[in-house]
JSON list of C-alpha atoms in Angstrom, two decimals:
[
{"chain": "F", "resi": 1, "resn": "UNK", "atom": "CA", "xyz": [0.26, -125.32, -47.45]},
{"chain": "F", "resi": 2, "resn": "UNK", "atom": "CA", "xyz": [-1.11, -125.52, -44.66]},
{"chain": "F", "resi": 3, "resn": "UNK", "atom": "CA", "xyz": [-4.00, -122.88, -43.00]},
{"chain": "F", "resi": 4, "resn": "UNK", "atom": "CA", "xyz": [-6.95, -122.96, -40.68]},
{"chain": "F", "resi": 5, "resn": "UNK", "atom": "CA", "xyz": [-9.49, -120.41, -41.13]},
{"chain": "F", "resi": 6, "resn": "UNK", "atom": "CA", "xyz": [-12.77, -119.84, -38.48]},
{"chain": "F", "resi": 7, "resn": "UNK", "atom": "CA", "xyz": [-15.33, -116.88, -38.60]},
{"chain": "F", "resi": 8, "resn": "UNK", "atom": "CA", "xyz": [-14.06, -113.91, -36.00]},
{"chain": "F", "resi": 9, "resn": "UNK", "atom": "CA", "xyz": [-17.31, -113.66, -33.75]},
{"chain": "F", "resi": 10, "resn": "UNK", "atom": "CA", "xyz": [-20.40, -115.43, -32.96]},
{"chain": "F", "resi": 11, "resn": "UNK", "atom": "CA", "xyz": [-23.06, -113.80, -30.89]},
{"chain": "F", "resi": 12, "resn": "UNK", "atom": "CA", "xyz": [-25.67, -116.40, -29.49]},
{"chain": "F", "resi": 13, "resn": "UNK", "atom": "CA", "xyz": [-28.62, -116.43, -26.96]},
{"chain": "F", "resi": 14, "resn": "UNK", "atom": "CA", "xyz": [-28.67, -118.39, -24.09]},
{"chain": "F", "resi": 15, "resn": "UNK", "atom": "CA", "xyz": [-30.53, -121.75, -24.69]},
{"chain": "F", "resi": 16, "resn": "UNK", "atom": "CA", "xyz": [-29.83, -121.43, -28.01]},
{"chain": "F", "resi": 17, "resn": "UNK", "atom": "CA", "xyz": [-27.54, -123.55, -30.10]},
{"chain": "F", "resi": 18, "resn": "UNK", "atom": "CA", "xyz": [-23.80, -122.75, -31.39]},
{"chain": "F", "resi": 19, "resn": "UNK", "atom": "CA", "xyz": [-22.62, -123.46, -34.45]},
{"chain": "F", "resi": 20, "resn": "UNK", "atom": "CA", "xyz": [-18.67, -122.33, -35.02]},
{"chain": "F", "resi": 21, "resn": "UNK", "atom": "CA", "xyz": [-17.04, -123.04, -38.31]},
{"chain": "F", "resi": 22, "resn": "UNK", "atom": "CA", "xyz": [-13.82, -124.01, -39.18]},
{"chain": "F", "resi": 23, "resn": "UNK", "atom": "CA", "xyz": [-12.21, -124.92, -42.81]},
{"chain": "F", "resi": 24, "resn": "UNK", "atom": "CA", "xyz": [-9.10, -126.30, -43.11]},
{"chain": "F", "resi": 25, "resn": "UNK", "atom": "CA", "xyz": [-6.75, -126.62, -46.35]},
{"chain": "F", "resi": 26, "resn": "UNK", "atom": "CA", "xyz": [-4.43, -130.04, -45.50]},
{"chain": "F", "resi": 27, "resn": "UNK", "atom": "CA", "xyz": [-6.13, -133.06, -46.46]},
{"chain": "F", "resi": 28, "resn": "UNK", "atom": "CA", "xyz": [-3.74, -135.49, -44.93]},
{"chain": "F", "resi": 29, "resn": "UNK", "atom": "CA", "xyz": [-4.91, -133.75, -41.45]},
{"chain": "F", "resi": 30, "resn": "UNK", "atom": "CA", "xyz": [-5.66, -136.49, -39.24]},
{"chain": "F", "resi": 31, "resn": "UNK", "atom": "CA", "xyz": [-6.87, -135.26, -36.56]},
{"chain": "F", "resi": 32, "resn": "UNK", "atom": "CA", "xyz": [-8.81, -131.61, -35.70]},
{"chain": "F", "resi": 33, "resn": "UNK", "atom": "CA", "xyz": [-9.65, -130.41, -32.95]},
{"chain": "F", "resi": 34, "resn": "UNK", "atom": "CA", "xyz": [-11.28, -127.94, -30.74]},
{"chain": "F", "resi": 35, "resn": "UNK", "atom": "CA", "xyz": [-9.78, -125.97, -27.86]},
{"chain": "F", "resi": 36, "resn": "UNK", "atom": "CA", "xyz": [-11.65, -123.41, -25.75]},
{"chain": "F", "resi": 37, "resn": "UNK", "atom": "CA", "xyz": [-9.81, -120.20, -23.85]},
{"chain": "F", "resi": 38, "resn": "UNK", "atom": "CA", "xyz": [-11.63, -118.73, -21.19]},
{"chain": "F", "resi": 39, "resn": "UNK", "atom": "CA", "xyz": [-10.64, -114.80, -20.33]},
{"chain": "F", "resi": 40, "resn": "UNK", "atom": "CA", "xyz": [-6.98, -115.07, -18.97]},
{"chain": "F", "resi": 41, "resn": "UNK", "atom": "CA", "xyz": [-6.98, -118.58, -19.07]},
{"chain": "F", "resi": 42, "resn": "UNK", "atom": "CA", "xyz": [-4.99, -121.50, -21.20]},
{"chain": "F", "resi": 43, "resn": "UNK", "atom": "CA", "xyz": [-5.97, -123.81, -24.17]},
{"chain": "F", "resi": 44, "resn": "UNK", "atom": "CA", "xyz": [-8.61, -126.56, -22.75]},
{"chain": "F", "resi": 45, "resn": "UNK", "atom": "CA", "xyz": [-8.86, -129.31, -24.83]},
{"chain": "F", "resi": 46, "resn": "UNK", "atom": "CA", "xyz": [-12.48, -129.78, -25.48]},
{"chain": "F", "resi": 47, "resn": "UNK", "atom": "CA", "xyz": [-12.83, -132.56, -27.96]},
{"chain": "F", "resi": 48, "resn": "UNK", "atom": "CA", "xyz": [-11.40, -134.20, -31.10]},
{"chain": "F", "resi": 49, "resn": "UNK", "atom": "CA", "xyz": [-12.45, -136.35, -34.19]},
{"chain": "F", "resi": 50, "resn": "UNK", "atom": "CA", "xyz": [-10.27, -138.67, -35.91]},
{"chain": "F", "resi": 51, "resn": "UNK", "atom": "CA", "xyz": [-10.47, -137.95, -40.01]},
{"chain": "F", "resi": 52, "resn": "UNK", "atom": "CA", "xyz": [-11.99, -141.25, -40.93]},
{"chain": "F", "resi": 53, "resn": "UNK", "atom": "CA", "xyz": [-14.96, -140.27, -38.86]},
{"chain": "F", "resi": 54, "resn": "UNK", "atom": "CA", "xyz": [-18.07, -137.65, -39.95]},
{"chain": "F", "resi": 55, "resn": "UNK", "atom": "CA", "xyz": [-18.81, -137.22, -36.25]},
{"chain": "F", "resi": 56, "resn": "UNK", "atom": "CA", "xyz": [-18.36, -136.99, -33.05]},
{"chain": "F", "resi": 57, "resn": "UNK", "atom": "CA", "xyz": [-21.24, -136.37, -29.58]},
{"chain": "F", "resi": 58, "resn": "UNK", "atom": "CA", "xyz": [-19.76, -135.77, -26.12]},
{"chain": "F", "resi": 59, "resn": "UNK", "atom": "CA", "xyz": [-22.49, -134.10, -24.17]},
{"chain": "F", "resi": 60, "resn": "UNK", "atom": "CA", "xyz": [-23.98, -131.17, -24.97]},
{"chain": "F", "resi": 61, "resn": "UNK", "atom": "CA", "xyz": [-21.05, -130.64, -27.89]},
{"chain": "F", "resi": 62, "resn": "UNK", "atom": "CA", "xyz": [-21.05, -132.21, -31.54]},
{"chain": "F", "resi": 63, "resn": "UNK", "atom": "CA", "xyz": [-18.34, -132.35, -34.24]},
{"chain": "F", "resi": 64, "resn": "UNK", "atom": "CA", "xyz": [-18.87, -132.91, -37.49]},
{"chain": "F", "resi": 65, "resn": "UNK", "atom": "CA", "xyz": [-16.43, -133.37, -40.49]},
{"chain": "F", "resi": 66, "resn": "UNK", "atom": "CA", "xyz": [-17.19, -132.66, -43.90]},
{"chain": "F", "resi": 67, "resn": "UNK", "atom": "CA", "xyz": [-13.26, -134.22, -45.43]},
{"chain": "F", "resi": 68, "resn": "UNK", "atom": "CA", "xyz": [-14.55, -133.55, -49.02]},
{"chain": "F", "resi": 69, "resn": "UNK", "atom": "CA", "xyz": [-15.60, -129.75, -48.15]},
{"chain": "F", "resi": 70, "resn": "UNK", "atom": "CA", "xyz": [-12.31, -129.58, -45.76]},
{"chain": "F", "resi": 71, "resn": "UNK", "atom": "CA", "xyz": [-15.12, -128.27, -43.11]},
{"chain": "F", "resi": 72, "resn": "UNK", "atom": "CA", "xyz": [-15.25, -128.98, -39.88]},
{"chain": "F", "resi": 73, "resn": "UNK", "atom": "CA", "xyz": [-18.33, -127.21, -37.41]},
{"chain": "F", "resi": 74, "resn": "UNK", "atom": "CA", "xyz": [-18.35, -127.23, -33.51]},
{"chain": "F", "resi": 75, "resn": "UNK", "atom": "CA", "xyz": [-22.19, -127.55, -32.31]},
{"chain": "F", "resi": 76, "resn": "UNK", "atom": "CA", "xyz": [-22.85, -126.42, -28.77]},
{"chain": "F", "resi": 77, "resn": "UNK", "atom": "CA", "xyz": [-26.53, -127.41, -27.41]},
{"chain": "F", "resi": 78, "resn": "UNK", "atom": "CA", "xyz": [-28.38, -125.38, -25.08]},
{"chain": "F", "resi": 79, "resn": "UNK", "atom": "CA", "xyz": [-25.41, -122.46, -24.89]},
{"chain": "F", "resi": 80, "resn": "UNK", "atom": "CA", "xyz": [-24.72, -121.82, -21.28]},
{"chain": "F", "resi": 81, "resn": "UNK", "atom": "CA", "xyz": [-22.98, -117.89, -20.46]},
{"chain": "F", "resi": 82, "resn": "UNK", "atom": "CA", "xyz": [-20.22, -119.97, -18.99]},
{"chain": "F", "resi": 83, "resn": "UNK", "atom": "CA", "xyz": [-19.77, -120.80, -22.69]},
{"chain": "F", "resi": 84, "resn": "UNK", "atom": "CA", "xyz": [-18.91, -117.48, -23.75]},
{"chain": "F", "resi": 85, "resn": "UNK", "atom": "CA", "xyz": [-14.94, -117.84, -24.66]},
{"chain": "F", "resi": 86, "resn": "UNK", "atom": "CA", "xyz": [-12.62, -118.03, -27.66]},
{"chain": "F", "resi": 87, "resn": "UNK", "atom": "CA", "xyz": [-12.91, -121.36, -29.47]},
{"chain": "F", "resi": 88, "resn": "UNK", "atom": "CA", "xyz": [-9.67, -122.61, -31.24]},
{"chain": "F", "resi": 89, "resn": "UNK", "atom": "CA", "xyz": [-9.82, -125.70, -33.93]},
{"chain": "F", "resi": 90, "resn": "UNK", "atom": "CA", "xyz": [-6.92, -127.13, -34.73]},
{"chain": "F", "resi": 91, "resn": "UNK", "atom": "CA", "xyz": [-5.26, -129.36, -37.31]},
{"chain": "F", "resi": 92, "resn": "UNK", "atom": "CA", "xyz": [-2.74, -132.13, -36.76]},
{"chain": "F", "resi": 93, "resn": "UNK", "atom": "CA", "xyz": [-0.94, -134.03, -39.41]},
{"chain": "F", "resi": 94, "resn": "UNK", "atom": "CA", "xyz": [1.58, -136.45, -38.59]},
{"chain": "F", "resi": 95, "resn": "UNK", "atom": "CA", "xyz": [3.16, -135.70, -41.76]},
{"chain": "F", "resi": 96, "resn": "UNK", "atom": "CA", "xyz": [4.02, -132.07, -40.50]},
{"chain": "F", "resi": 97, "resn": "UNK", "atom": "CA", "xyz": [5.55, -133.51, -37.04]},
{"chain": "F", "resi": 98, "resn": "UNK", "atom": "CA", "xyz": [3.86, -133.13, -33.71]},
{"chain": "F", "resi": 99, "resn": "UNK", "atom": "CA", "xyz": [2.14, -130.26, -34.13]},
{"chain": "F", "resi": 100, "resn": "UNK", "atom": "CA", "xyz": [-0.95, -128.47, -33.97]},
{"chain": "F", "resi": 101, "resn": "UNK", "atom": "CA", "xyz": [-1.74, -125.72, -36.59]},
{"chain": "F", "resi": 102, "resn": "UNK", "atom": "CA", "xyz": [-4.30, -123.21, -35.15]},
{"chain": "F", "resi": 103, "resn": "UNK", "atom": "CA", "xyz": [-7.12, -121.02, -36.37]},
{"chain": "F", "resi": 104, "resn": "UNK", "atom": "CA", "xyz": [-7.58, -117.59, -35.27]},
{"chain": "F", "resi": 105, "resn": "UNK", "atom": "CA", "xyz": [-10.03, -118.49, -32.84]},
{"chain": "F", "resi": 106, "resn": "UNK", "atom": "CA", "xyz": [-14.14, -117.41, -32.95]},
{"chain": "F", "resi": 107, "resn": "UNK", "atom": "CA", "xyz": [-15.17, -115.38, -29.70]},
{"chain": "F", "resi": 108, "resn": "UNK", "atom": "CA", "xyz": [-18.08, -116.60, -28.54]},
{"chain": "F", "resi": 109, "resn": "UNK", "atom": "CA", "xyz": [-20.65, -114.07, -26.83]},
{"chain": "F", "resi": 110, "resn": "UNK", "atom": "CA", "xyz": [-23.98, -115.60, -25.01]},
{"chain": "F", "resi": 111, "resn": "UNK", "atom": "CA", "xyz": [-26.45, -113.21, -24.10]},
{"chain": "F", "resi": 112, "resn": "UNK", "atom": "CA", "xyz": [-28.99, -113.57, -21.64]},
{"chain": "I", "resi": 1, "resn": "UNK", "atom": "CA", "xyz": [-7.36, -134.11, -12.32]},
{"chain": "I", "resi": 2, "resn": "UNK", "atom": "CA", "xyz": [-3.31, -133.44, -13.32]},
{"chain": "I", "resi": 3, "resn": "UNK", "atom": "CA", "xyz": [-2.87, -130.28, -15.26]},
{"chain": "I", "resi": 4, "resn": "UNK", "atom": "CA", "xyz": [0.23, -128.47, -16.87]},
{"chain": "I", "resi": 5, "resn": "UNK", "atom": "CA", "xyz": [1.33, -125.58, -15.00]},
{"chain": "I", "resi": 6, "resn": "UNK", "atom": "CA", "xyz": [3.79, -122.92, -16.04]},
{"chain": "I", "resi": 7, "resn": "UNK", "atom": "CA", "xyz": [5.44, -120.07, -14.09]},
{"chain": "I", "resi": 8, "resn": "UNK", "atom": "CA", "xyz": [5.34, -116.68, -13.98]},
{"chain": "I", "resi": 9, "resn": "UNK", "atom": "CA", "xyz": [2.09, -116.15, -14.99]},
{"chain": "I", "resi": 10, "resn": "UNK", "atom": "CA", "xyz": [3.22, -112.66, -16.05]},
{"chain": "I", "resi": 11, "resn": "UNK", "atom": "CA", "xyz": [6.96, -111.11, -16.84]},
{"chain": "I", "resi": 12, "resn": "UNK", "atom": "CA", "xyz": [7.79, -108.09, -17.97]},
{"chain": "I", "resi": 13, "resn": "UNK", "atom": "CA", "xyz": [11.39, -107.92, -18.40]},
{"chain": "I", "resi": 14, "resn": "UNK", "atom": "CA", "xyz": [13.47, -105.68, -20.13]},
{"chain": "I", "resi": 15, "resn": "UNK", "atom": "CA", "xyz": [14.56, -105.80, -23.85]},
{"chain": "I", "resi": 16, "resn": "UNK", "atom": "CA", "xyz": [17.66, -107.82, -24.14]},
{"chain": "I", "resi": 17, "resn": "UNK", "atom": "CA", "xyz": [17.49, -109.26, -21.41]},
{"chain": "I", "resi": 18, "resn": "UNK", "atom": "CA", "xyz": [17.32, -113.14, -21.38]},
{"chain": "I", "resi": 19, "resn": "UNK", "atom": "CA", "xyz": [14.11, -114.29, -19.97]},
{"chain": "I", "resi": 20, "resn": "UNK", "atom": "CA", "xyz": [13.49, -118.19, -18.68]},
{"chain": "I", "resi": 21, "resn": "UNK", "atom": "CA", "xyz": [9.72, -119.32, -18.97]},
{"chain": "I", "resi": 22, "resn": "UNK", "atom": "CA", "xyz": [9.12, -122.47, -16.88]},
{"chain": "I", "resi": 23, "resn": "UNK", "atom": "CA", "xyz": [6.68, -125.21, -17.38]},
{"chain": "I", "resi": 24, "resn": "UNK", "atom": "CA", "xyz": [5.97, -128.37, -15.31]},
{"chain": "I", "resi": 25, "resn": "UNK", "atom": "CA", "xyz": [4.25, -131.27, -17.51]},
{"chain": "I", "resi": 26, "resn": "UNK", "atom": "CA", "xyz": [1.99, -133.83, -16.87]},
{"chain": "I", "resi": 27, "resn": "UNK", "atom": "CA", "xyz": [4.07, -136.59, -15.23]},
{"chain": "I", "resi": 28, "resn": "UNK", "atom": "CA", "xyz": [3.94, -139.44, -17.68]},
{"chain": "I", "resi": 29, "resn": "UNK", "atom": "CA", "xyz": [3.93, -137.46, -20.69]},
{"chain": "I", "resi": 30, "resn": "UNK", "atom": "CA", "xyz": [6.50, -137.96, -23.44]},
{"chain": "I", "resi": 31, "resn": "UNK", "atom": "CA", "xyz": [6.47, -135.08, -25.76]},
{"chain": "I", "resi": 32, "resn": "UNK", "atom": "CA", "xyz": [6.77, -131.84, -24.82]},
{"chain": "I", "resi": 33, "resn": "UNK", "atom": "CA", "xyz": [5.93, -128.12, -26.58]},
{"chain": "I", "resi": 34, "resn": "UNK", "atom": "CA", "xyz": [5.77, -124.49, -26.71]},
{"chain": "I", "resi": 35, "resn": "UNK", "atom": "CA", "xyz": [3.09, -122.24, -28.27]},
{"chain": "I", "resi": 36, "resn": "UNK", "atom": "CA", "xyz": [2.61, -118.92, -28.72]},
{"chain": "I", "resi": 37, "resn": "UNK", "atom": "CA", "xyz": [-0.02, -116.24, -29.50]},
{"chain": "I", "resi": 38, "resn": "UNK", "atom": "CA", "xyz": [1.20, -112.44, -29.98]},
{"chain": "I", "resi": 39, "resn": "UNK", "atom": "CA", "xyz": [-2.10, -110.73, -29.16]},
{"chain": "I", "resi": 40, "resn": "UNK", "atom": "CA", "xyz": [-4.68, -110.49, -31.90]},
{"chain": "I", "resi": 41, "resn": "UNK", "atom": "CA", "xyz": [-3.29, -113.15, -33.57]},
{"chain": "I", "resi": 42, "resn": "UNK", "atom": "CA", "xyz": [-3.00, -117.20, -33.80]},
{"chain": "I", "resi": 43, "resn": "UNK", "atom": "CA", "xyz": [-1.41, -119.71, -31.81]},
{"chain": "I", "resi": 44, "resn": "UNK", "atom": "CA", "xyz": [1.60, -120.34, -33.28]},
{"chain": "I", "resi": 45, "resn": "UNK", "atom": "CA", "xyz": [3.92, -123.56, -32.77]},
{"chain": "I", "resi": 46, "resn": "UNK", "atom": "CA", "xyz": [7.37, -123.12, -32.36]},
{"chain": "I", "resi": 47, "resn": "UNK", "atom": "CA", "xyz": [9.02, -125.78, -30.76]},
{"chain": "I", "resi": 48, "resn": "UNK", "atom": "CA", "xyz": [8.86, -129.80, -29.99]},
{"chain": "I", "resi": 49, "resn": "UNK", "atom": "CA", "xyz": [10.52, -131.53, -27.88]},
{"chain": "I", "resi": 50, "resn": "UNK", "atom": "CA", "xyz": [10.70, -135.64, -27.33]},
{"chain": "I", "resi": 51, "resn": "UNK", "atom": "CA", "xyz": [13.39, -138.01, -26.05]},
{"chain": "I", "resi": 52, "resn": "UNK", "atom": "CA", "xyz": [15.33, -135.20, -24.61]},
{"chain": "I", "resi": 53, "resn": "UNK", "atom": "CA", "xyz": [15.92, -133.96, -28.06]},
{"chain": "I", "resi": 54, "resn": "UNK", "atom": "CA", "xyz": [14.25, -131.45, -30.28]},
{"chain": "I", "resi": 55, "resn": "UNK", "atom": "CA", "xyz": [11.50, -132.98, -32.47]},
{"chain": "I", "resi": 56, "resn": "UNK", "atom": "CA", "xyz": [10.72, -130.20, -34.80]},
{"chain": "I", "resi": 57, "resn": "UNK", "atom": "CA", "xyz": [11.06, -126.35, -34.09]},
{"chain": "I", "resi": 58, "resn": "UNK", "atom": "CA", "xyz": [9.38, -123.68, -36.40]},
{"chain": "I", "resi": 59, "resn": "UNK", "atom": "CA", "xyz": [11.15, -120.59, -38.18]},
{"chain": "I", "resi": 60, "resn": "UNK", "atom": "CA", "xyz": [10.03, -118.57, -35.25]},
{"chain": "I", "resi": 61, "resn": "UNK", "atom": "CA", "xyz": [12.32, -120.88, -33.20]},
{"chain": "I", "resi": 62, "resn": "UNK", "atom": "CA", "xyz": [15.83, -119.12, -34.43]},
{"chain": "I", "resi": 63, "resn": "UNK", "atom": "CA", "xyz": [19.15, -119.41, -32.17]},
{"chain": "I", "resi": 64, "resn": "UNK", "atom": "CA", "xyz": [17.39, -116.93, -29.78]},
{"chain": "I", "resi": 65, "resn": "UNK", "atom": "CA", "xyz": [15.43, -119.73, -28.31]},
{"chain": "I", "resi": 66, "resn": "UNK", "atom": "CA", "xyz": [16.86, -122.64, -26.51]},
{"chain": "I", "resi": 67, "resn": "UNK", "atom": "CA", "xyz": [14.56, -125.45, -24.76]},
{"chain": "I", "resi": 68, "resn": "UNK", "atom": "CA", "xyz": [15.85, -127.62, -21.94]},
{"chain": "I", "resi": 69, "resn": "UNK", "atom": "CA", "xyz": [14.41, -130.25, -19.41]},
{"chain": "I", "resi": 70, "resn": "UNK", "atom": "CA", "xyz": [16.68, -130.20, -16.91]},
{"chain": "I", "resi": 71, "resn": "UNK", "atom": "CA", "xyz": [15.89, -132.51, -14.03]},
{"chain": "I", "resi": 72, "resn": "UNK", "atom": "CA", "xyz": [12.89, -134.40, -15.70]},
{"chain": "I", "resi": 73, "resn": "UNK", "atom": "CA", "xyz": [10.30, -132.40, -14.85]},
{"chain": "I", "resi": 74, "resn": "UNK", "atom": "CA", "xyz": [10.35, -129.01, -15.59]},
{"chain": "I", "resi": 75, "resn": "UNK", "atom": "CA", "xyz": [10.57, -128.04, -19.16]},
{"chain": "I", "resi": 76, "resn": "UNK", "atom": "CA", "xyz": [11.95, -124.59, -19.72]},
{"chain": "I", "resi": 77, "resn": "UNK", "atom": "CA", "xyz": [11.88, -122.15, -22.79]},
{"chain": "I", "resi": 78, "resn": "UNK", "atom": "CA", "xyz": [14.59, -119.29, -22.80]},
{"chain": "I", "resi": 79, "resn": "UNK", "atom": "CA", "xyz": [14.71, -116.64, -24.93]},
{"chain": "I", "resi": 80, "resn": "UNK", "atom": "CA", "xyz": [18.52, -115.19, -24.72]},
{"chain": "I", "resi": 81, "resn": "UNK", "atom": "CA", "xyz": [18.25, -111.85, -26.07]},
{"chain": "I", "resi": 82, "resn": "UNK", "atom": "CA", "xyz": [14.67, -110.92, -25.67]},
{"chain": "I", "resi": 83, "resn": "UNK", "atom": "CA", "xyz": [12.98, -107.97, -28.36]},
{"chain": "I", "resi": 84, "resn": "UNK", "atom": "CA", "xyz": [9.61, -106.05, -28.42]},
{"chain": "I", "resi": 85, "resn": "UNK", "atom": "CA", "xyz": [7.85, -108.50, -30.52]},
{"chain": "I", "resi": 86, "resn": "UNK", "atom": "CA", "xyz": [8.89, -111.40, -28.10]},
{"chain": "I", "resi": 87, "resn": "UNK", "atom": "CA", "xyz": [6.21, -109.84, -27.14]},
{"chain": "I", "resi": 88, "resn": "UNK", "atom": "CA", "xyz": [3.51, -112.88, -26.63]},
{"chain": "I", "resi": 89, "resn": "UNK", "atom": "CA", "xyz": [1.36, -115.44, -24.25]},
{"chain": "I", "resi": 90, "resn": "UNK", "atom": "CA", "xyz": [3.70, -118.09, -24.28]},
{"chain": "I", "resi": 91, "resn": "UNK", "atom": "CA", "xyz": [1.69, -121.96, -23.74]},
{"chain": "I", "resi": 92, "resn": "UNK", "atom": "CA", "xyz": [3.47, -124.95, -22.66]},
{"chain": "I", "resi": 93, "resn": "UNK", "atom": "CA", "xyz": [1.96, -128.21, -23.73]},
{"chain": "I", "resi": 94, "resn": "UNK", "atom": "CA", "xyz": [2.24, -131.57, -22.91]},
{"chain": "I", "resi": 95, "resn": "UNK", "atom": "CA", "xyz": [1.18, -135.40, -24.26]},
{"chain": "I", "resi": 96, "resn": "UNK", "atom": "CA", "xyz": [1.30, -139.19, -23.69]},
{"chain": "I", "resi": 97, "resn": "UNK", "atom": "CA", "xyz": [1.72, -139.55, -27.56]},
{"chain": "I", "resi": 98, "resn": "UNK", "atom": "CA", "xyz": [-2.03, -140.22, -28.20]},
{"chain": "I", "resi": 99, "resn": "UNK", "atom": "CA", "xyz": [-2.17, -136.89, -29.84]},
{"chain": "I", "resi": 100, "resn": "UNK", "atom": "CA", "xyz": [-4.56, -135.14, -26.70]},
{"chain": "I", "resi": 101, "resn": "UNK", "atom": "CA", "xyz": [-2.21, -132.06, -26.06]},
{"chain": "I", "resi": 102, "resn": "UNK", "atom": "CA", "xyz": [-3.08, -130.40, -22.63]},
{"chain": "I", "resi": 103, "resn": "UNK", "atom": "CA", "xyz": [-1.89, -126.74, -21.96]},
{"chain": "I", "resi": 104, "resn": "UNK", "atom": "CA", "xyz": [-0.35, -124.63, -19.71]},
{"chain": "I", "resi": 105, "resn": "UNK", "atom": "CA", "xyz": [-2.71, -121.31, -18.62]},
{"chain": "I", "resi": 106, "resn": "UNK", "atom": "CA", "xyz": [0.43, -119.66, -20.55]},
{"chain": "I", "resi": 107, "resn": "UNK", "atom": "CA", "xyz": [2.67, -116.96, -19.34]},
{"chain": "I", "resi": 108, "resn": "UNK", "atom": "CA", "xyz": [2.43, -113.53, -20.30]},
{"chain": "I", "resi": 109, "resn": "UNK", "atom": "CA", "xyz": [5.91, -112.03, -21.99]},
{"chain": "I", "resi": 110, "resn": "UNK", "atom": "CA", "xyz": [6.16, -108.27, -21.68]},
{"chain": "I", "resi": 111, "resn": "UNK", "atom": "CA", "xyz": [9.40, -107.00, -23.17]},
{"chain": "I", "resi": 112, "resn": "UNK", "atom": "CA", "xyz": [9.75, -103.31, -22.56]}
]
């Protein structure tokens, strides 16, 4: 079967750092991924890791990949207020076609 | 930096009344798709599209919904009959085939 699964709300203080969970059931996912939806706004593609890898740094954002655990964690350094959002992971398996399966999203809240 | 764009960004229309959501995607992309989320819940795929054919559609996608890409750049969802739980933010995507989807800022379905 396939579902994604993430934690409903984080609450985080400016300066601080982020950590939003995802698990995932598939293990033939090959890629996950993590989308970010600003109030009123669409999907933006934030960044991806490939499911051979354990992690991935762009920036002030790092992905790791547990495969065994099916777990895969979004870490945002030095949280910004213009990182307050929903954050979406999201599976792909080319097994399933070309499609994403999402999570329910995390809201993220940064406070002063 | 080339984006997807979709119009309206809102429509409220009427129920059973066929409704047209449009979607412009990135110029060289090949595969095409529509998303949506019914409020509170998860982004839900219900439709691919490559090669001027569909690729895969979900159960959501019954004879109700019809995709088309009529002049080779617009990519267009209608929904013929539309009923309250059409009800949704509908997100057009769009790829090379490297697996990076980009989407749409979505367009709000309102069926009264």
């Amino acid at each position: 079967g396939e579902d994604v699964e993430q934690s409903l709300f984080l609450s985080v203080r400016e300066g601080d750092s982020s950590v939003i969970n995802c698990t995932y059931t598939d293990s033939s996912s090959t890629y996950l991924y993590w989308y970010k939806q600003e109030p009123g706004a669409g999907l933006q593609l934030l960044t991806y890791i490939f499911s051979n890898m354990d992690m991935k740094q762009d920036q002030r954002l790092t992905v790791l990949l547990n495969k065994k655990d099916k777990h895969l964690s979004l870490r945002i350094a030095d949280t910004q207020t213009g990182d307050s959002a929903i954050y979406f992971c999201a599976e792909y398996r080319e097994a399933a076609g070309n499609k994403l399966t999402f999570g329910g999203g995390t809201r993220v809240l940064v406070k002063p | 930096e080339p984006e997807v764009t979709q119009t309206p960004s809102h429509q409220v229309t009427q129920m059973g009344q066929e409704v047209i959501l449009r979607c412009v995607p990135i110029s060289n992309h090949l595969y095409f798709y529509w998303y949506r989320q019914i409020l509170g819940q998860k982004v839900e795929f219900l439709v691919s599209f490559y090669n001027n054919e569909i690729s895969e559609k979900s159960e959501i996608f019954d004879d109700q919904f019809s995709v088309e890409r009529p002049d080779g750049s617009n990519f267009t969802l209608k929904i013929r009959s539309t009923k309250l739980e059409d009800s949704a933010m509908y997100f057009c995507a769009s790829e090379i085939g490297n697996t990076e989807a980009f989407f749409g800022q979505g367009t709000r379905l309102t069926v009264v």
